[in-house]
Amino acid sequence: MDSEAVEKFKKWFDTYVKTFYSKDEDMQLHVEVKERHTYHVCDNIRSIGQSLKLGEAELKLAETVALFHDVGRFRQYQTYRTFNDKRSVNHAELSAKVLEELGVLKGLTDKEQQLIKKAVLYHNRRSIPDNEAAEVLLYAKLIRDADKLDIFAMIVGEDENCKMVKSPELEESTRYSAKIAADILEDRLAFYEDIQTSADQMLFRASWVYGLYFPYSSRYMLEKQYVQKMLCDLPQDALVQQVTLHLEEYLAIAGDKVSGYSA
Ligand SMILES: [Fe+2]
């Protein structure tokens, strides 16, 4: 894939997003957050790809996946006024649908189109179907890591203009589930269904550390101290301290692995 194609997609995205700009403050805020998030994810995916020494054509394809991974978010918010998939639609499926409906990817080869659509579709699943072709797996893993790194940045409020919007339906509390903590101590992704409070949600998100694929991502998380920052509002009891330490040790080991991707 060449740089001309990516530039064209970026222009398309920019124009598309602007059609959702609104005088309604709430709508505008949500559109802008997802727009900024998208650009951050584009930067992240490039950095991860470079750490794997991917070629320029592969980097461009990866960037396109990042650019479109959340393209359905705008229609989701316009229609349902929520980013909560459970209360509306699966936004990854909606993103793939938007690409399809608007013929955004035409001009690319069938193979490139399939790769992009599948990576977009898989970006928010609990896991990627393991019977997929190695190339699909690569782009799906890239977008999942790139997306998570920015979600962590949003959670800790790194960019003043791109903060995570709170879930209004969740009880604001520092009370947390011992089950989620136990999942983390056993190196398991926690379960969405176990979330009851805002503290649970934070622990749940911290457990995404186990979903990271590339050493670059683990090193990035450690450098930015995301785990510590995410869990600092929880009661600093022995269990939370143990969980924090456990996740950081896991990241240190994962970050030490040799970078390189053999498809
Ligand atoms: Fe997403």
Short mmCIF file of C-alpha atoms and ligand atoms in Angstrom, two decimals:
data_model
loop_
_atom_site.label_atom_id
_atom_site.label_comp_id
_atom_site.label_asym_id
_atom_site.label_seq_id
_atom_site.Cartn_x
_atom_site.Cartn_y
_atom_site.Cartn_z
CA MET A 1 0.00 0.00 0.00
CA ASP A 2 1.40 3.42 -0.90
CA SER A 3 1.45 6.72 0.97
CA GLU A 4 -0.91 8.33 -1.54
CA ALA A 5 -3.66 5.89 -0.55
CA VAL A 6 -3.22 6.61 3.18
CA GLU A 7 -3.25 10.35 2.58
CA LYS A 8 -6.48 9.97 0.64
CA PHE A 9 -8.01 7.94 3.50
CA LYS A 10 -6.92 10.54 6.05
CA LYS A 11 -8.64 13.26 4.04
CA TRP A 12 -11.75 11.12 3.72
CA PHE A 13 -11.76 10.48 7.48
CA ASP A 14 -11.30 14.15 8.27
CA THR A 15 -14.23 15.13 6.04
CA TYR A 16 -16.39 12.26 7.31
CA VAL A 17 -15.86 13.16 10.98
CA LYS A 18 -16.75 16.79 10.31
CA THR A 19 -20.20 15.71 9.12
CA PHE A 20 -20.84 14.70 12.76
CA TYR A 21 -19.70 18.01 14.25
CA SER A 22 -22.58 19.51 16.12
CA LYS A 23 -23.73 22.53 18.08
CA ASP A 24 -24.90 20.07 20.68
CA GLU A 25 -22.04 20.20 23.19
CA ASP A 26 -22.37 16.62 24.32
CA MET A 27 -22.31 15.28 20.75
CA GLN A 28 -19.36 17.51 19.83
CA LEU A 29 -17.37 16.39 22.88
CA HIS A 30 -17.86 12.73 22.08
CA VAL A 31 -17.01 13.18 18.40
CA GLU A 32 -13.84 15.09 19.21
CA VAL A 33 -12.69 12.51 21.75
CA LYS A 34 -12.98 9.71 19.20
CA GLU A 35 -11.35 11.82 16.50
CA ARG A 36 -8.32 12.53 18.69
CA HIS A 37 -8.24 8.93 19.88
CA THR A 38 -8.07 7.79 16.26
CA TYR A 39 -5.04 9.96 15.52
CA HIS A 40 -3.28 8.75 18.66
CA VAL A 41 -3.94 5.14 17.66
CA CYS A 42 -2.47 5.87 14.21
CA ASP A 43 0.72 7.12 15.89
CA ASN A 44 0.82 4.14 18.23
CA ILE A 45 0.39 1.56 15.50
CA ARG A 46 3.24 3.09 13.54
CA SER A 47 5.53 2.96 16.56
CA ILE A 48 4.66 -0.64 17.29
CA GLY A 49 5.10 -1.56 13.61
CA GLN A 50 8.48 0.14 13.54
CA SER A 51 9.56 -1.78 16.63
CA LEU A 52 8.80 -4.94 14.62
CA LYS A 53 10.74 -3.57 11.67
CA LEU A 54 7.76 -3.75 9.33
CA GLY A 55 8.25 -2.31 5.86
CA GLU A 56 6.70 0.96 4.74
CA ALA A 57 3.84 -0.71 2.83
CA GLU A 58 2.89 -2.75 5.91
CA LEU A 59 3.09 0.34 8.10
CA LYS A 60 0.71 2.17 5.77
CA LEU A 61 -1.75 -0.68 5.87
CA ALA A 62 -1.52 -0.75 9.65
CA GLU A 63 -2.14 2.99 9.79
CA THR A 64 -5.24 2.55 7.65
CA VAL A 65 -6.56 -0.07 10.07
CA ALA A 66 -5.98 2.39 12.92
CA LEU A 67 -7.65 5.23 11.04
CA PHE A 68 -10.80 3.18 10.50
CA HIS A 69 -10.97 0.96 13.58
CA ASP A 70 -13.50 3.21 15.34
CA VAL A 71 -15.09 4.85 12.32
CA GLY A 72 -18.47 3.46 13.44
CA ARG A 73 -18.25 5.32 16.76
CA PHE A 74 -19.58 8.53 15.24
CA ARG A 75 -22.73 6.95 13.88
CA GLN A 76 -23.05 4.95 17.12
CA TYR A 77 -23.09 8.10 19.22
CA GLN A 78 -25.32 9.99 16.83
CA THR A 79 -27.89 7.20 16.88
CA TYR A 80 -27.71 5.88 20.44
CA ARG A 81 -25.99 8.65 22.43
CA THR A 82 -23.72 6.13 24.07
CA PHE A 83 -20.41 4.40 23.42
CA ASN A 84 -21.62 1.45 25.45
CA ASP A 85 -21.85 -1.42 22.95
CA LYS A 86 -24.05 -3.46 25.27
CA ARG A 87 -26.66 -0.69 25.20
CA SER A 88 -26.38 -0.04 21.49
CA VAL A 89 -24.43 -1.97 18.85
CA ASN A 90 -21.05 -3.61 18.52
CA HIS A 91 -19.04 -0.61 17.31
CA ALA A 92 -16.41 -2.73 15.52
CA GLU A 93 -19.15 -4.32 13.42
CA LEU A 94 -20.58 -0.89 12.78
CA SER A 95 -17.14 0.36 11.70
CA ALA A 96 -16.82 -2.48 9.18
CA LYS A 97 -20.35 -1.74 7.99
CA VAL A 98 -19.60 1.96 7.44
CA LEU A 99 -16.51 1.07 5.39
CA GLU A 100 -18.55 -1.35 3.34
CA GLU A 101 -21.60 0.87 2.87
CA LEU A 102 -19.66 3.95 1.86
CA GLY A 103 -17.23 2.02 -0.34
CA VAL A 104 -14.34 3.68 1.45
CA LEU A 105 -11.75 1.04 0.63
CA LYS A 106 -12.41 0.72 -3.06
CA GLY A 107 -9.20 1.11 -5.02
CA LEU A 108 -7.35 -1.27 -2.70
CA THR A 109 -6.79 -4.90 -3.62
CA ASP A 110 -9.35 -7.43 -2.36
CA LYS A 111 -6.74 -8.83 -0.04
CA GLU A 112 -5.98 -5.44 1.49
CA GLN A 113 -9.67 -4.72 1.93
CA GLN A 114 -10.23 -8.05 3.68
CA LEU A 115 -7.25 -7.53 5.97
CA ILE A 116 -8.45 -4.09 7.00
CA LYS A 117 -12.05 -5.13 7.55
CA LYS A 118 -11.12 -8.18 9.58
CA ALA A 119 -8.63 -6.33 11.75
CA VAL A 120 -11.27 -3.65 12.41
CA LEU A 121 -13.85 -6.30 13.20
CA TYR A 122 -11.58 -8.12 15.64
CA HIS A 123 -10.22 -5.07 17.43
CA ASN A 124 -12.67 -5.14 20.35
CA ARG A 125 -13.24 -8.89 20.80
CA ARG A 126 -12.18 -10.67 23.93
CA SER A 127 -9.82 -12.69 21.72
CA ILE A 128 -9.00 -13.06 18.02
CA PRO A 129 -10.22 -16.22 16.26
CA ASP A 130 -7.05 -18.32 16.15
CA ASN A 131 -7.86 -19.98 12.86
CA GLU A 132 -7.24 -16.73 11.00
CA ALA A 133 -4.43 -16.29 8.48
CA ALA A 134 -1.12 -15.09 9.93
CA GLU A 135 -1.38 -11.75 8.15
CA VAL A 136 -4.83 -11.04 9.57
CA LEU A 137 -3.52 -11.94 13.01
CA LEU A 138 -0.65 -9.49 12.64
CA TYR A 139 -2.88 -6.50 11.84
CA ALA A 140 -5.49 -7.53 14.41
CA LYS A 141 -2.79 -7.71 17.08
CA LEU A 142 -1.31 -4.40 16.01
CA ILE A 143 -4.61 -2.55 16.26
CA ARG A 144 -5.50 -4.17 19.57
CA ASP A 145 -2.22 -3.04 21.15
CA ALA A 146 -2.28 0.42 19.57
CA ASP A 147 -5.87 0.96 20.70
CA LYS A 148 -5.22 -0.22 24.26
CA LEU A 149 -2.19 2.04 24.66
CA ASP A 150 -4.33 5.05 23.89
CA ILE A 151 -7.19 3.85 26.05
CA PHE A 152 -4.70 3.65 28.93
CA ALA A 153 -3.51 7.17 28.09
CA MET A 154 -7.13 8.37 28.09
CA ILE A 155 -7.88 6.69 31.40
CA VAL A 156 -4.97 8.40 33.13
CA GLY A 157 -5.86 11.69 31.41
CA GLU A 158 -2.59 12.19 29.55
CA ASP A 159 -4.12 14.45 26.90
CA GLU A 160 -6.32 17.10 28.50
CA ASN A 161 -8.55 17.11 25.40
CA CYS A 162 -8.87 13.38 25.05
CA LYS A 163 -9.99 11.95 28.35
CA MET A 164 -12.06 8.86 28.86
CA VAL A 165 -15.71 9.76 29.16
CA LYS A 166 -17.11 8.28 32.38
CA SER A 167 -19.75 5.59 32.24
CA PRO A 168 -22.78 7.26 33.88
CA GLU A 169 -24.41 3.90 34.59
CA LEU A 170 -21.59 2.77 36.87
CA GLU A 171 -21.56 3.28 40.63
CA GLU A 172 -18.74 5.69 41.57
CA SER A 173 -16.99 3.84 44.37
CA THR A 174 -13.59 2.65 45.57
CA ARG A 175 -15.16 -0.67 46.54
CA TYR A 176 -13.67 -3.33 44.29
CA SER A 177 -14.29 -6.96 43.48
CA ALA A 178 -11.91 -9.50 45.01
CA LYS A 179 -12.67 -11.79 42.07
CA ILE A 180 -11.27 -9.31 39.55
CA ALA A 181 -8.17 -8.89 41.74
CA ALA A 182 -7.81 -12.68 41.89
CA ASP A 183 -8.13 -12.93 38.10
CA ILE A 184 -5.30 -10.46 37.73
CA LEU A 185 -3.08 -12.30 40.20
CA GLU A 186 -3.64 -15.42 38.12
CA ASP A 187 -2.62 -13.63 34.92
CA ARG A 188 -6.15 -13.60 33.53
CA LEU A 189 -8.09 -10.96 31.68
CA ALA A 190 -10.93 -10.03 34.00
CA PHE A 191 -14.55 -10.41 32.96
CA TYR A 192 -16.70 -7.50 31.91
CA GLU A 193 -19.68 -9.08 33.70
CA ASP A 194 -17.90 -8.72 37.06
CA ILE A 195 -17.78 -4.94 36.88
CA GLN A 196 -20.07 -3.25 39.40
CA THR A 197 -18.26 -0.11 40.45
CA SER A 198 -15.87 2.42 38.91
CA ALA A 199 -13.03 0.76 40.87
CA ASP A 200 -13.92 -2.59 39.29
CA GLN A 201 -13.83 -0.96 35.90
CA MET A 202 -10.34 0.35 36.59
CA LEU A 203 -9.11 -3.08 37.68
CA PHE A 204 -10.79 -4.67 34.68
CA ARG A 205 -8.99 -2.27 32.37
CA ALA A 206 -5.70 -2.87 34.14
CA SER A 207 -6.11 -6.57 33.38
CA TRP A 208 -5.91 -5.69 29.65
CA VAL A 209 -2.19 -5.81 30.21
CA TYR A 210 -2.58 -9.54 29.60
CA GLY A 211 -4.04 -8.86 26.19
CA LEU A 212 -0.96 -7.00 24.94
CA TYR A 213 0.99 -8.79 22.23
CA PHE A 214 4.16 -6.84 21.56
CA PRO A 215 7.11 -6.05 23.85
CA TYR A 216 7.03 -2.42 22.71
CA SER A 217 3.56 -2.05 24.24
CA SER A 218 4.62 -3.51 27.58
CA ARG A 219 7.70 -1.30 27.73
CA TYR A 220 5.57 1.74 26.86
CA MET A 221 3.13 0.94 29.66
CA LEU A 222 5.92 0.61 32.16
CA GLU A 223 7.65 3.80 31.08
CA LYS A 224 4.42 5.74 31.34
CA GLN A 225 3.57 4.10 34.69
CA TYR A 226 0.05 3.46 33.50
CA VAL A 227 -0.69 0.62 35.93
CA GLN A 228 0.28 2.68 38.95
CA LYS A 229 -1.64 5.70 37.69
CA MET A 230 -4.75 3.66 36.91
CA LEU A 231 -4.89 2.05 40.32
CA CYS A 232 -3.88 5.04 42.44
CA ASP A 233 -7.48 5.96 43.28
CA LEU A 234 -8.25 2.53 44.66
CA PRO A 235 -7.67 1.94 48.38
CA GLN A 236 -3.96 1.20 48.67
CA ASP A 237 -4.47 -1.95 50.74
CA ALA A 238 -2.26 -5.05 50.59
CA LEU A 239 -4.28 -6.64 47.78
CA VAL A 240 -4.21 -3.58 45.51
CA GLN A 241 -0.49 -3.20 46.13
CA GLN A 242 0.03 -6.85 45.27
CA VAL A 243 -2.01 -6.46 42.07
CA THR A 244 -0.03 -3.37 41.03
CA LEU A 245 3.28 -5.09 41.63
CA HIS A 246 2.14 -8.23 39.86
CA LEU A 247 1.10 -6.34 36.72
CA GLU A 248 4.34 -4.36 36.67
CA GLU A 249 6.43 -7.50 37.01
CA TYR A 250 4.46 -9.10 34.20
CA LEU A 251 5.05 -6.04 31.98
CA ALA A 252 8.78 -6.04 32.77
CA ILE A 253 9.09 -9.66 31.63
CA ALA A 254 6.88 -9.15 28.55
CA GLY A 255 8.76 -5.98 27.63
CA ASP A 256 12.07 -7.82 27.77
CA LYS A 257 11.13 -10.32 25.10
CA VAL A 258 12.87 -9.86 21.78
CA SER A 259 10.90 -7.68 19.38
CA GLY A 260 10.19 -9.18 16.04
CA TYR A 261 7.26 -10.69 14.39
CA SER A 262 7.32 -13.85 12.43
CA ALA A 263 4.05 -14.31 10.63
FE FE B 1 -12.86 0.59 19.32
#
